[in-house]
PDB file of C-alpha atoms in Angstrom:
ATOM      1  CA  PHE A   1     117.556 101.687  74.970  1.00 50.00           C
ATOM      2  CA  TRP A   2     119.612 100.457  71.962  1.00 54.00           C
ATOM      3  CA  LEU A   3     120.002  97.024  73.701  1.00 55.00           C
ATOM      4  CA  LYS A   4     116.384  96.284  73.044  1.00 59.00           C
ATOM      5  CA  ARG A   5     116.861  96.797  69.101  1.00 60.00           C
ATOM      6  CA  ILE A   6     119.575  94.072  68.871  1.00 58.00           C
ATOM      7  CA  ASN A   7     118.332  90.719  68.511  1.00 60.00           C
ATOM      8  CA  GLN A   8     119.471  87.609  70.393  1.00 59.00           C
ATOM      9  CA  ARG A   9     122.022  86.386  67.740  1.00 58.00           C
ATOM     10  CA  ASP A  10     123.675  89.747  67.637  1.00 62.00           C
ATOM     11  CA  ARG A  11     123.716  89.618  71.651  1.00 58.00           C
ATOM     12  CA  ARG A  12     125.909  86.479  71.499  1.00 58.00           C
ATOM     13  CA  HIS A  13     128.102  87.998  68.774  1.00 59.00           C
ATOM     14  CA  PHE A  14     128.847  91.142  70.665  1.00 60.00           C
ATOM     15  CA  HIS A  15     129.047  89.323  73.994  1.00 58.00           C
ATOM     16  CA  LEU A  16     126.297  91.325  75.365  1.00 55.00           C
ATOM     17  CA  PRO A  17     124.420  90.342  78.569  1.00 59.00           C
ATOM     18  CA  GLU A  18     121.264  88.484  77.880  1.00 61.00           C
ATOM     19  CA  SER A  19     118.024  90.562  79.012  1.00 62.00           C
ATOM     20  CA  PRO A  20     116.743  89.209  82.532  1.00 62.00           C
ATOM     21  CA  PRO A  21     113.342  87.313  82.420  1.00 63.00           C
ATOM     22  CA  LYS A  22     110.474  89.601  82.957  1.00 65.00           C
ATOM     23  CA  ARG A  23     108.683  89.400  86.414  1.00 67.00           C
ATOM     24  CA  ARG A  24     105.100  89.163  86.778  1.00 67.00           C
ATOM     25  CA  LEU A  25     103.335  91.213  89.735  1.00 63.00           C
ATOM     26  CA  SER A  26     101.355  89.067  92.180  1.00 68.00           C
ATOM     27  CA  LEU A  27      97.628  89.386  91.935  1.00 67.00           C
ATOM     28  CA  ALA A  28      97.380  91.249  95.321  1.00 67.00           C
ATOM     29  CA  LEU A  29      99.959  93.652  94.161  1.00 69.00           C
ATOM     30  CA  GLN A  30      98.102  94.282  90.951  1.00 67.00           C
ATOM     31  CA  PHE A  31      95.033  95.018  92.765  1.00 65.00           C
ATOM     32  CA  ALA A  32      96.766  97.354  94.942  1.00 65.00           C
ATOM     33  CA  THR A  33      98.370  99.402  92.322  1.00 65.00           C
ATOM     34  CA  MET A  34      94.880  99.614  90.416  1.00 68.00           C
ATOM     35  CA  ALA A  35      93.215 102.836  90.592  1.00 70.00           C
ATOM     36  CA  VAL A  36      89.923 103.042  93.028  1.00 77.00           C
ATOM     37  CA  ALA A  37      86.720 103.307  90.726  1.00 79.00           C
ATOM     38  CA  PRO A  38      83.376 104.854  92.203  1.00 79.00           C
ATOM     39  CA  ALA A  39      80.410 102.260  92.537  1.00 83.00           C
ATOM     40  CA  ASP A  40      78.175 104.652  90.649  1.00 85.00           C
ATOM     41  CA  LYS A  41      79.771 106.798  87.885  1.00 85.00           C
ATOM     42  CA  ARG A  42      77.839 109.952  87.404  1.00 87.00           C
ATOM     43  CA  LYS A  43      77.278 111.364  84.141  1.00 88.00           C
ATOM     44  CA  ILE A  44      79.005 114.732  83.298  1.00 83.00           C
ATOM     45  CA  VAL A  45      76.144 117.185  82.481  1.00 84.00           C
ATOM     46  CA  LYS A  46      77.425 119.695  80.219  1.00 82.00           C
ATOM     47  CA  LYS A  47      76.343 123.314  80.530  1.00 78.00           C
ATOM     48  CA  ARG A  48      75.726 123.861  76.889  1.00 80.00           C
ATOM     49  CA  MET A  49      75.207 121.391  74.089  1.00 82.00           C
ATOM     50  CA  THR A  50      74.951 123.707  71.044  1.00 87.00           C
ATOM     51  CA  LYS A  51      77.770 124.858  69.035  1.00 89.00           C
ATOM     52  CA  PHE A  52      78.732 128.764  69.473  1.00 92.00           C
ATOM     53  CA  SER A  53      77.906 130.321  65.808  1.00 93.00           C
ATOM     54  CA  ARG A  54      79.467 133.652  64.735  1.00 95.00           C
ATOM     55  CA  PHE A  55      77.591 136.691  65.668  1.00 93.00           C
ATOM     56  CA  GLN A  56      75.347 137.668  62.603  1.00 93.00           C
ATOM     57  CA  ALA A  57      76.418 134.895  60.607  1.00 94.00           C
ATOM     58  CA  ASP A  58      72.824 133.983  59.909  1.00 92.00           C
ATOM     59  CA  ARG A  59      72.528 137.513  58.380  1.00 94.00           C
ATOM     60  CA  PHE A  60      75.168 137.221  55.660  1.00 94.00           C
ATOM     61  CA  LYS A  61      75.753 134.053  53.405  1.00 94.00           C
ATOM     62  CA  ARG A  62      79.312 135.076  52.729  1.00 95.00           C
ATOM     63  CA  MET A  63      80.093 134.752  56.507  1.00 93.00           C
ATOM     64  CA  ASN A  64      81.382 131.323  57.862  1.00 95.00           C
ATOM     65  CA  PRO A  65      79.430 130.278  60.996  1.00 94.00           C
ATOM     66  CA  ALA A  66      82.429 129.118  62.918  1.00 95.00           C
ATOM     67  CA  TRP A  67      83.128 131.336  65.975  1.00 95.00           C
ATOM     68  CA  ARG A  68      85.172 134.286  65.866  1.00 95.00           C
ATOM     69  CA  LYS A  69      85.449 136.658  68.939  1.00 95.00           C
ATOM     70  CA  PRO A  70      83.804 140.040  68.096  1.00 96.00           C
ATOM     71  CA  ARG A  71      86.098 142.999  68.113  1.00 96.00           C
ATOM     72  CA  GLY A  72      84.005 145.983  67.319  1.00 96.00           C
ATOM     73  CA  ILE A  73      84.013 149.154  69.561  1.00 96.00           C
ATOM     74  CA  ASP A  74      80.155 149.096  69.716  1.00 96.00           C
ATOM     75  CA  CYS A  75      79.505 145.212  69.422  1.00 96.00           C
ATOM     76  CA  ARG A  76      76.597 144.152  71.652  1.00 96.00           C
ATOM     77  CA  VAL A  77      78.015 140.633  71.978  1.00 96.00           C
ATOM     78  CA  ARG A  78      81.505 141.918  72.885  1.00 96.00           C
ATOM     79  CA  ARG A  79      80.167 144.043  75.669  1.00 97.00           C
ATOM     80  CA  ARG A  80      77.942 141.318  76.866  1.00 95.00           C
ATOM     81  CA  PHE A  81      74.454 142.901  76.720  1.00 96.00           C
ATOM     82  CA  LYS A  82      71.279 140.762  77.812  1.00 96.00           C
ATOM     83  CA  GLY A  83      69.453 138.865  75.109  1.00 94.00           C
ATOM     84  CA  VAL A  84      72.334 138.783  72.925  1.00 93.00           C
ATOM     85  CA  THR A  85      74.688 135.805  71.224  1.00 91.00           C
ATOM     86  CA  LEU A  86      76.501 134.447  74.105  1.00 91.00           C
ATOM     87  CA  MET A  87      80.272 134.446  74.067  1.00 92.00           C
ATOM     88  CA  PRO A  88      82.365 131.122  74.766  1.00 92.00           C
ATOM     89  CA  ASN A  89      84.287 131.118  77.969  1.00 89.00           C
ATOM     90  CA  ILE A  90      86.202 128.900  80.218  1.00 87.00           C
ATOM     91  CA  GLY A  91      82.968 127.959  82.167  1.00 80.00           C
ATOM     92  CA  TYR A  92      81.261 126.145  79.320  1.00 77.00           C
ATOM     93  CA  GLY A  93      83.584 122.967  79.685  1.00 63.00           C
TER      94      GLY A  93
END
C-alpha cells in the first residue's frame, strides 16, 4: 500500500523494486467476467408513490407532516382500523 505513494525517483533512491507492468485482460475474458443482463429490463412497479404523512398533521398547523409512528393507546392508525391512514412497513419498498 505504501509503495504506491512513493514516486519513481524515490523508488530508485531507496532501491525498491519497480512496479510490474499492468496486464490487460483478453477481450474474451472480459466478456466472460461481465454480468449477464436481461434482454428486456422490466420496470419496478412501486406499491405506493405518495409520501406517508403524519396522522392528523392536516388538522394542526403546528404539526410537522413528516411521518411519526403513532403511540397512543386508543389511536386508530396504530390499531390499523379500516379506512384510516396507512402506516409504512417493509412491504412498501
